[in-house]
Backbone as ProteinMPNN parsed JSONL, in Angstrom:
{"seq_chain_A": "MNSETISKLAEKLYEDRKNIEDKSQKFDAQAVYDILDSLEVLRKPIKEYFDMTEDDYYQNESDHRLTLQNPDHKLSELHDRVQVNHVDGSLAGHKINFTYNHEDPYANGDYKVKTDINLVSFAFTVIGAVYDNTIVADVRNSVSKDAILSIGLAAHAVEEWQ", "coords_chain_A": {"N_chain_A": [[-20.442, -31.516, 70.584], [-17.292, -31.512, 70.344], [-13.685, -30.662, 71.839], [-12.885, -32.577, 70.284], [-12.752, -33.164, 68.134], [-12.966, -31.331, 66.376], [-10.249, -30.207, 66.869], [-9.499, -33.199, 64.484], [-10.845, -32.58, 62.244], [-9.986, -30.063, 61.55], [-7.219, -31.443, 61.133], [-7.742, -33.215, 59.477], [-8.384, -31.337, 57.288], [-6.389, -30.013, 56.45], [-4.194, -31.617, 56.003], [-5.559, -33.031, 53.638], [-5.954, -30.239, 51.542], [-4.178, -29.879, 49.508], [-5.123, -32.056, 47.726], [-8.027, -31.132, 47.98], [-7.649, -28.888, 46.544], [-7.076, -29.349, 43.673], [-9.154, -30.23, 42.869], [-9.43, -33.588, 43.295], [-10.493, -34.437, 45.686], [-13.164, -33.705, 47.179], [-14.618, -31.652, 49.003], [-16.161, -31.3, 52.145], [-18.142, -29.023, 53.258], [-20.618, -29.284, 55.131], [-19.211, -30.755, 57.235], [-18.589, -28.73, 58.897], [-19.697, -26.303, 59.015], [-21.114, -28.146, 60.178], [-20.082, -28.123, 63.223], [-19.505, -24.57, 63.245], [-21.8, -24.187, 63.997], [-22.595, -25.795, 66.484], [-20.711, -24.948, 67.782], [-22.331, -22.655, 68.762], [-21.859, -19.792, 68.567], [-22.72, -17.544, 66.749], [-26.189, -16.398, 66.505], [-28.459, -18.013, 64.93], [-27.845, -21.453, 63.013], [-25.629, -20.904, 60.924], [-25.838, -21.49, 57.761], [-28.005, -19.629, 57.443], [-27.941, -17.306, 57.017], [-25.649, -17.027, 54.911], [-27.115, -15.926, 53.459], [-28.029, -13.094, 54.095], [-28.086, -9.574, 54.439], [-25.417, -8.05, 54.16], [-25.712, -5.496, 55.176], [-27.95, -6.275, 56.941], [-26.81, -7.697, 59.075], [-24.645, -6.01, 59.722], [-26.021, -4.539, 61.505], [-27.868, -5.736, 63.197], [-25.602, -8.436, 63.933], [-23.666, -8.06, 63.918], [-20.092, -7.943, 65.171], [-18.278, -6.112, 64.217], [-15.826, -6.313, 63.533], [-15.254, -7.636, 60.46], [-14.824, -6.105, 56.799], [-17.609, -4.543, 55.451], [-18.952, -3.681, 52.711], [-20.507, -2.747, 51.12], [-24.094, -2.716, 51.335], [-26.456, -3.975, 50.626], [-25.751, -6.195, 49.744], [-25.625, -9.448, 49.617], [-23.932, -11.983, 52.65], [-22.768, -13.898, 51.044], [-21.709, -13.213, 49.065], [-19.271, -11.774, 50.283], [-15.857, -10.397, 50.655], [-14.26, -9.992, 52.34], [-12.48, -11.5, 55.362], [-12.063, -12.998, 58.43], [-9.146, -13.997, 60.144], [-8.824, -16.119, 62.44], [-5.87, -16.034, 64.267], [-4.042, -15.93, 66.692], [-4.448, -17.164, 69.932], [-3.479, -15.827, 73.247], [-3.595, -15.14, 77.176], [-5.995, -15.929, 79.524], [-6.406, -19.48, 80.61], [-6.686, -20.491, 82.767], [-8.266, -18.461, 84.243], [-10.502, -17.515, 82.943], [-9.848, -15.698, 80.956], [-9.608, -15.412, 77.818], [-8.293, -14.581, 74.239], [-7.99, -14.259, 71.271], [-6.998, -13.335, 68.661], [-6.716, -11.221, 65.825], [-6.813, -11.352, 61.449], [-6.554, -9.881, 58.699], [-8.239, -11.819, 55.428], [-8.477, -11.542, 52.598], [-9.873, -13.447, 49.514], [-10.221, -13.577, 47.276], [-7.952, -11.241, 46.395], [-5.968, -10.735, 44.369], [-8.544, -10.847, 42.135], [-9.344, -13.278, 40.708], [-10.861, -15.631, 42.242], [-9.347, -17.719, 45.047], [-8.455, -20.516, 46.428], [-7.61, -22.262, 48.247], [-6.686, -19.891, 50.238], [-8.985, -20.377, 51.481], [-8.763, -22.512, 52.351], [-7.415, -22.465, 54.143], [-8.037, -20.539, 55.954], [-10.183, -21.729, 57.517], [-9.313, -24.052, 58.449], [-7.087, -23.762, 59.389], [-7.779, -21.939, 62.081], [-10.049, -23.138, 62.686], [-7.991, -25.453, 64.211], [-6.841, -23.478, 65.424], [-9.2, -22.652, 67.319], [-10.239, -25.173, 69.139], [-7.72, -25.419, 69.983], [-8.072, -24.335, 72.15], [-10.309, -24.722, 73.184], [-9.758, -27.589, 73.781], [-8.255, -27.256, 76.023], [-10.189, -25.796, 77.548], [-13.587, -24.642, 79.033], [-16.45, -24.404, 76.568], [-18.095, -21.825, 76.211], [-16.067, -20.419, 77.292], [-14.804, -20.403, 75.12], [-17.657, -19.916, 72.796], [-17.852, -17.026, 74.541], [-15.211, -15.145, 73.945], [-14.096, -15.149, 71.415], [-15.008, -14.077, 68.024], [-18.024, -12.919, 66.441], [-17.776, -12.12, 63.692], [-15.921, -13.206, 63.147], [-16.209, -15.752, 63.278], [-17.976, -16.618, 61.405], [-17.249, -15.35, 59.045], [-15.532, -18.067, 58.975], [-17.823, -19.941, 57.666], [-18.425, -18.354, 55.753], [-15.803, -19.32, 53.741], [-16.462, -21.228, 54.707], [-18.288, -22.259, 52.535], [-17.63, -21.249, 50.343], [-15.973, -22.779, 49.09], [-17.197, -24.241, 49.476], [-19.073, -23.63, 46.703], [-17.455, -23.274, 44.31], [-16.325, -25.78, 44.346]], "CA_chain_A": [[-19.574, -31.399, 69.708], [-16.141, -31.775, 70.92], [-12.337, -30.687, 71.312], [-10.926, -33.634, 69.713], [-13.62, -33.595, 66.572], [-12.42, -29.376, 66.128], [-9.508, -30.144, 66.266], [-9.387, -33.356, 63.9], [-11.235, -31.325, 61.138], [-8.383, -29.327, 61.074], [-5.782, -32.295, 60.5], [-7.846, -33.556, 57.762], [-7.982, -29.747, 55.819], [-4.652, -29.436, 56.489], [-3.886, -33.331, 54.829], [-5.988, -32.982, 51.623], [-5.774, -29.494, 50.871], [-3.735, -29.88, 47.47], [-6.361, -32.563, 46.483], [-9.224, -30.58, 48.146], [-7.488, -27.977, 46.342], [-7.422, -29.741, 42.465], [-10.688, -31.245, 42.861], [-9.731, -34.823, 43.328], [-11.165, -34.545, 46.664], [-14.421, -32.459, 47.875], [-14.927, -30.501, 50.04], [-16.355, -31.633, 53.678], [-18.294, -28.286, 53.505], [-21.671, -29.651, 55.752], [-18.62, -30.352, 58.311], [-17.811, -26.948, 59.232], [-21.194, -25.962, 59.418], [-22.39, -28.43, 62.187], [-18.575, -27.665, 64.26], [-20.168, -24.093, 63.847], [-23.529, -24.324, 64.207], [-22.417, -26.231, 67.189], [-20.523, -23.452, 69.094], [-22.9, -21.087, 69.495], [-21.686, -18.362, 68.645], [-24.313, -16.734, 65.597], [-28.143, -16.711, 66.73], [-28.642, -18.806, 63.704], [-27.891, -21.959, 61.352], [-24.692, -20.365, 60.058], [-26.411, -20.791, 56.146], [-29.305, -18.915, 57.881], [-26.519, -16.449, 56.844], [-24.704, -16.558, 54.074], [-28.273, -14.145, 52.051], [-28.679, -11.674, 54.93], [-27.216, -8.631, 53.554], [-24.035, -7.498, 54.486], [-26.54, -4.476, 56.167], [-28.866, -6.861, 58.466], [-25.68, -8.129, 60.297], [-24.351, -5.979, 60.47], [-27.439, -4.057, 61.956], [-28.706, -7.024, 64.17], [-24.949, -8.403, 65.015], [-21.564, -8.207, 63.856], [-19.008, -7.461, 66.012], [-17.457, -4.715, 63.058], [-14.292, -6.914, 62.872], [-15.401, -7.226, 58.136], [-15.021, -4.731, 55.949], [-18.198, -5.111, 54.773], [-18.617, -2.265, 51.973], [-22.014, -2.967, 49.871], [-25.229, -2.449, 52.333], [-27.442, -4.45, 49.973], [-25.107, -7.43, 48.918], [-25.552, -10.49, 50.307], [-22.623, -11.945, 52.667], [-22.269, -14.961, 50.857], [-20.278, -12.473, 47.969], [-18.54, -10.892, 51.164], [-14.97, -11.062, 49.752], [-13.102, -9.812, 52.945], [-12.47, -12.097, 56.279], [-11.296, -12.645, 59.565], [-8.778, -14.722, 60.521], [-8.721, -16.552, 64.084], [-4.643, -16.242, 64.254], [-3.227, -16.458, 67.924], [-5.125, -16.984, 71.568], [-3.438, -15.772, 74.177], [-4.48, -15.19, 77.63], [-5.389, -16.885, 80.817], [-6.967, -20.541, 80.88], [-7.307, -21.106, 84.157], [-9.569, -17.586, 84.578], [-11.131, -17.794, 81.984], [-9.34, -13.84, 80.274], [-9.668, -15.996, 76.896], [-8.068, -13.609, 73.754], [-7.963, -14.654, 70.196], [-6.086, -12.016, 68.215], [-7.355, -10.74, 64.08], [-5.972, -10.644, 60.13], [-7.74, -9.665, 57.463], [-7.913, -13.334, 54.262], [-9.174, -12.017, 50.827], [-9.124, -15.094, 48.946], [-10.045, -12.537, 46.79], [-7.208, -10.112, 46.378], [-5.849, -10.584, 43.02], [-9.479, -11.307, 40.499], [-9.459, -14.999, 40.855], [-11.34, -16.656, 43.784], [-8.495, -18.494, 45.656], [-9.763, -21.969, 46.962], [-6.395, -22.167, 49.024], [-7.032, -18.837, 50.815], [-9.607, -20.328, 51.803], [-9.012, -23.506, 53.142], [-6.011, -22.545, 55.26], [-8.935, -20.226, 57.601], [-11.154, -23.293, 57.841], [-7.98, -25.408, 59.436], [-5.668, -22.969, 60.837], [-8.739, -20.268, 62.829], [-10.215, -24.67, 64.577], [-6.051, -25.161, 64.711], [-6.403, -22.436, 67.483], [-10.288, -22.803, 68.669], [-10.016, -26.133, 69.381], [-6.824, -25.892, 70.522], [-9.066, -23.838, 73.14], [-11.491, -25.836, 73.728], [-9.598, -28.197, 74.49], [-8.466, -26.919, 77.19], [-10.906, -25.452, 77.969], [-14.933, -24.771, 78.699], [-16.63, -24.67, 75.453], [-18.862, -20.844, 76.689], [-15.317, -19.384, 77.381], [-14.644, -19.71, 72.944], [-17.917, -18.741, 73.17], [-17.533, -15.466, 74.785], [-14.028, -14.908, 73.688], [-14.307, -16.115, 69.382], [-15.659, -13.06, 66.835], [-18.953, -13.16, 65.999], [-17.312, -12.075, 62.612], [-14.631, -14.623, 61.677], [-16.808, -17.347, 63.284], [-19.254, -16.525, 60.285], [-16.535, -15.673, 58.152], [-15.447, -19.38, 58.384], [-18.927, -20.46, 57.224], [-18.568, -18.202, 54.106], [-15.396, -20.049, 53.313], [-16.685, -22.792, 53.702], [-19.72, -21.831, 51.567], [-17.379, -20.249, 49.444], [-15.285, -23.748, 48.646], [-18.944, -25.615, 48.483], [-19.423, -23.078, 45.303], [-16.24, -23.494, 44.082], [-16.462, -27.083, 43.495]], "C_chain_A": [[-18.639, -30.842, 70.695], [-14.722, -31.261, 70.224], [-11.95, -31.237, 69.839], [-12.007, -33.362, 68.064], [-13.912, -32.082, 65.914], [-11.736, -30.218, 65.704], [-8.677, -31.494, 65.32], [-9.667, -33.133, 62.517], [-9.965, -30.672, 60.496], [-7.427, -29.919, 60.907], [-6.703, -32.297, 59.045], [-7.974, -32.724, 56.637], [-7.067, -29.662, 56.062], [-4.183, -30.697, 55.276], [-4.466, -32.623, 53.428], [-6.173, -31.818, 51.12], [-5.536, -29.859, 49.614], [-5.108, -31.035, 47.183], [-8.042, -32.18, 46.954], [-9.06, -29.895, 46.172], [-7.416, -28.205, 44.274], [-8.211, -30.776, 41.811], [-10.235, -32.146, 42.848], [-10.222, -35.494, 44.345], [-12.204, -33.483, 47.117], [-14.35, -32.827, 49.303], [-15.729, -31.068, 51.14], [-17.544, -30.464, 54.094], [-19.394, -28.365, 55.015], [-20.452, -30.582, 57.339], [-18.709, -30.141, 59.09], [-19.017, -26.022, 59.402], [-21.412, -26.514, 60.806], [-21.083, -28.191, 63.436], [-19.558, -25.948, 65.119], [-20.481, -23.391, 64.546], [-23.356, -24.755, 66.179], [-22.144, -25.623, 68.326], [-20.912, -22.031, 69.909], [-22.441, -19.691, 69.688], [-22.22, -17.68, 68.46], [-25.447, -16.823, 66.696], [-28.427, -17.601, 65.694], [-27.748, -19.653, 63.558], [-27.032, -21.067, 60.894], [-24.963, -20.494, 58.431], [-27.12, -19.871, 56.432], [-28.914, -17.409, 57.364], [-26.322, -15.805, 55.456], [-26.881, -16.052, 52.812], [-28.71, -13.688, 53.287], [-27.854, -11.252, 54.076], [-26.363, -7.887, 54.236], [-24.709, -5.809, 55.19], [-27.241, -4.504, 58.193], [-27.684, -7.837, 59.733], [-24.835, -7.469, 60.606], [-24.68, -4.86, 61.804], [-28.018, -5.003, 63.392], [-27.255, -7.567, 64.697], [-23.108, -9.039, 65.138], [-20.783, -7.632, 64.955], [-17.968, -6.17, 65.24], [-16.302, -5.07, 63.148], [-14.42, -7.191, 61.005], [-15.148, -6.111, 58.33], [-16.269, -5.26, 55.444], [-18.731, -3.42, 53.862], [-20.034, -1.767, 51.641], [-22.956, -3.345, 51.152], [-26.681, -3.312, 51.94], [-27.255, -6.092, 49.303], [-25.141, -8.229, 50.2], [-24.739, -10.533, 50.722], [-22.034, -13.23, 51.919], [-20.705, -14.288, 50.027], [-19.406, -11.556, 48.933], [-17.39, -11.242, 50.924], [-13.965, -11.32, 51.309], [-13.552, -11.072, 54.207], [-11.77, -12.585, 57.272], [-10.693, -14.103, 59.677], [-8.175, -14.834, 62.499], [-6.666, -16.943, 63.878], [-4.477, -16.642, 65.751], [-4.557, -16.483, 68.803], [-4.01, -16.344, 72.378], [-4.251, -15.322, 75.91], [-4.496, -16.027, 79.252], [-7.228, -17.53, 81.138], [-8.099, -19.951, 81.403], [-8.369, -19.779, 84.533], [-10.268, -17.11, 83.932], [-11.246, -16.029, 81.178], [-9.111, -15.475, 79.236], [-9.181, -14.276, 76.077], [-7.202, -13.412, 72.565], [-7.499, -13.305, 69.423], [-6.928, -12.497, 66.61], [-6.346, -11.166, 62.774], [-7.013, -10.263, 59.603], [-7.081, -11.079, 56.003], [-8.563, -11.809, 53.234], [-8.827, -13.301, 50.022], [-9.824, -14.412, 47.347], [-9.396, -11.589, 45.667], [-7.033, -10.003, 44.825], [-7.097, -10.51, 41.322], [-10.214, -11.948, 41.857], [-9.228, -14.875, 41.77], [-9.527, -17.638, 43.703], [-8.743, -19.583, 46.928], [-8.959, -21.927, 48.477], [-6.067, -20.954, 50.262], [-7.972, -19.584, 51.975], [-9.924, -21.743, 52.179], [-8.358, -23.337, 54.161], [-6.817, -21.945, 56.316], [-9.614, -21.883, 57.691], [-10.085, -23.519, 58.963], [-7.559, -24.691, 59.832], [-7.168, -21.731, 62.228], [-9.829, -22.476, 63.174], [-9.034, -25.027, 64.915], [-6.977, -25.296, 66.379], [-7.915, -22.294, 67.837], [-10.379, -24.454, 69.068], [-8.472, -26.586, 70.565], [-6.954, -25.302, 72.163], [-9.539, -24.872, 73.885], [-11.275, -27.69, 73.777], [-9.317, -28.052, 76.398], [-9.031, -25.797, 78.425], [-12.849, -25.597, 78.125], [-15.431, -24.062, 78.042], [-17.805, -23.17, 75.675], [-17.783, -20.048, 76.87], [-14.511, -19.196, 75.413], [-15.916, -19.298, 73.098], [-18.549, -17.146, 73.213], [-16.567, -15.023, 74.485], [-14.472, -14.68, 72.297], [-15.14, -14.556, 69.584], [-16.364, -13.554, 66.636], [-18.053, -13.539, 64.359], [-16.427, -13.143, 62.494], [-15.201, -16.325, 62.129], [-17.624, -17.819, 62.038], [-18.034, -16.07, 58.989], [-15.136, -17.257, 57.947], [-16.241, -20.16, 57.619], [-18.514, -20.009, 56.094], [-17.277, -18.027, 52.908], [-15.465, -21.263, 53.316], [-18.021, -22.968, 52.233], [-19.065, -22.097, 49.957], [-16.99, -20.969, 48.651], [-16.395, -24.712, 48.429], [-19.561, -25.001, 46.847], [-18.615, -23.773, 44.834], [-15.968, -24.445, 42.828], [-17.23, -27.455, 42.89]], "O_chain_A": [[-18.893, -30.031, 71.586], [-14.411, -31.256, 69.033], [-11.291, -30.851, 68.873], [-11.477, -33.513, 66.964], [-14.834, -31.776, 65.158], [-11.952, -30.933, 64.725], [-7.465, -31.334, 65.182], [-8.851, -33.442, 61.649], [-9.304, -30.749, 59.46], [-6.469, -29.26, 60.503], [-6.519, -31.7, 57.984], [-7.806, -33.019, 55.454], [-6.743, -28.562, 55.613], [-3.935, -30.596, 54.074], [-3.945, -31.947, 52.542], [-6.654, -31.944, 49.994], [-6.376, -30.117, 48.752], [-6.007, -30.708, 46.408], [-9.039, -32.724, 46.479], [-9.711, -30.121, 45.152], [-7.705, -27.222, 43.593], [-8.137, -31.612, 40.91], [-10.379, -32.271, 41.632], [-10.449, -36.704, 44.323], [-11.799, -32.355, 47.396], [-14.159, -33.689, 50.161], [-16.364, -31.804, 50.384], [-18.063, -30.697, 55.185], [-19.099, -27.627, 55.955], [-21.037, -30.94, 58.361], [-18.889, -30.83, 60.094], [-18.962, -24.976, 60.048], [-21.683, -26.02, 61.9], [-21.454, -28.11, 64.606], [-20.002, -25.773, 66.254], [-20.087, -22.509, 65.309], [-23.935, -24.074, 67.026], [-22.746, -25.58, 69.399], [-20.531, -21.175, 70.707], [-22.576, -18.831, 70.559], [-22.578, -16.894, 69.337], [-25.276, -17.454, 67.739], [-29.169, -18.277, 66.406], [-26.624, -19.222, 63.818], [-27.626, -20.168, 60.298], [-24.37, -19.674, 57.73], [-27.007, -18.953, 55.619], [-29.729, -16.487, 57.394], [-26.614, -14.702, 54.993], [-27.288, -16.042, 51.65], [-29.888, -13.918, 53.56], [-27.139, -11.846, 53.27], [-26.802, -6.994, 54.96], [-23.867, -5.062, 55.687], [-27.248, -3.937, 59.285], [-27.874, -8.377, 60.823], [-24.093, -7.791, 61.534], [-23.939, -4.487, 62.713], [-28.526, -4.561, 64.422], [-27.176, -7.38, 65.911], [-22.221, -9.68, 65.7], [-21.237, -6.646, 65.535], [-17.094, -5.512, 65.804], [-15.474, -4.206, 62.858], [-13.442, -6.82, 60.356], [-15.142, -5.332, 59.283], [-16.214, -6.396, 54.972], [-18.813, -2.317, 54.403], [-20.531, -0.661, 51.858], [-22.577, -4.222, 51.929], [-27.697, -3.354, 52.635], [-28.03, -6.847, 48.716], [-24.845, -7.917, 51.354], [-24.468, -11.486, 51.452], [-20.883, -13.582, 52.178], [-19.501, -14.52, 50.131], [-18.829, -10.6, 48.415], [-17.311, -12.469, 50.859], [-13.231, -12.283, 51.528], [-14.672, -11.58, 54.159], [-10.573, -12.644, 56.99], [-11.319, -15.137, 59.442], [-7.564, -14.136, 63.308], [-6.278, -18.01, 63.401], [-4.817, -17.794, 66.016], [-5.584, -15.91, 68.44], [-3.129, -16.491, 71.53], [-5.474, -15.186, 75.88], [-3.572, -16.513, 79.905], [-8.309, -17.046, 81.476], [-9.2, -19.448, 81.182], [-9.367, -20.122, 85.166], [-10.811, -16.079, 84.329], [-12.259, -15.375, 80.929], [-8.591, -16.476, 79.73], [-9.387, -13.184, 76.606], [-6.149, -12.776, 72.528], [-7.845, -12.224, 69.898], [-7.486, -13.551, 66.306], [-5.15, -11.314, 63.022], [-8.18, -10.31, 59.992], [-5.9, -11.241, 55.695], [-9.342, -11.155, 53.928], [-7.78, -13.944, 49.956], [-9.74, -15.131, 46.352], [-9.859, -11.236, 44.583], [-7.78, -9.329, 44.116], [-6.837, -10.293, 40.139], [-10.861, -11.722, 42.879], [-8.256, -14.411, 42.365], [-8.852, -18.015, 42.745], [-9.133, -19.368, 48.075], [-9.486, -21.651, 49.554], [-5.224, -21.191, 51.128], [-7.756, -19.422, 53.176], [-11.075, -22.158, 52.315], [-8.615, -24.0, 55.165], [-6.683, -22.378, 57.46], [-9.094, -22.956, 57.999], [-10.141, -23.162, 60.14], [-7.514, -24.784, 61.059], [-6.842, -20.877, 63.053], [-10.111, -22.625, 64.363], [-8.857, -24.954, 66.131], [-7.365, -25.981, 67.325], [-8.002, -21.677, 68.898], [-11.453, -24.318, 69.653], [-8.249, -27.456, 71.407], [-6.249, -25.637, 73.115], [-9.225, -25.577, 74.843], [-12.075, -28.625, 73.798], [-9.842, -28.474, 77.428], [-8.636, -25.291, 79.476], [-13.44, -26.463, 77.481], [-15.27, -22.883, 78.355], [-18.801, -23.539, 75.054], [-18.047, -18.856, 76.713], [-13.973, -18.267, 74.811], [-15.9, -18.168, 73.587], [-19.248, -16.443, 72.483], [-16.749, -13.834, 74.745], [-15.375, -13.853, 72.169], [-15.641, -14.03, 70.578], [-16.163, -14.76, 66.488], [-17.759, -14.654, 63.928], [-16.417, -13.896, 61.52], [-14.917, -17.447, 61.71], [-17.884, -18.977, 61.71], [-18.16, -16.69, 57.933], [-14.229, -17.388, 57.125], [-15.728, -21.021, 56.904], [-18.175, -20.832, 55.245], [-17.258, -17.342, 51.885], [-14.998, -22.146, 52.597], [-18.291, -23.76, 51.33], [-19.491, -22.673, 48.956], [-17.184, -20.655, 47.477], [-16.539, -25.612, 47.602], [-20.248, -25.642, 46.052], [-18.835, -24.984, 44.821], [-15.698, -24.39, 41.628], [-17.093, -28.533, 42.311]]}, "name": "protein", "num_of_chains": 1, "seq": "MNSETISKLAEKLYEDRKNIEDKSQKFDAQAVYDILDSLEVLRKPIKEYFDMTEDDYYQNESDHRLTLQNPDHKLSELHDRVQVNHVDGSLAGHKINFTYNHEDPYANGDYKVKTDINLVSFAFTVIGAVYDNTIVADVRNSVSKDAILSIGLAAHAVEEWQ"}
């Protein structure tokens, strides 16, 4: 996987967001999963996390950015998302600082697919820009595991919604 692939998917999701929202176009969750797996931030393929309990993830891999409140629930049921929203630091010095905020596509009770589509698109825009200007190890060593999981959870939720 290369930075161009990440950036192109981000652009395509942004361009297609309304068609995905009105269900006139299929969301390609597998393309998202492939990128996440290629980044090798998480220890396992992203799909293996969906049936994992919150407690198992929290104890074994989480960087504790996610709000996990139901230890026995599957991660696929989690409503909290960690959104990659900015990056700063020094690319030349390999000191990259991603910043994050929380999103909840269920904030008003009903699922808002737009929130998850935007989360995936924007996160890949930021990650793709960094990846384009440095080495993948810099991304791998700097981005939050919980943010990468959140991208996968968002893609999975959109896929299930369709």
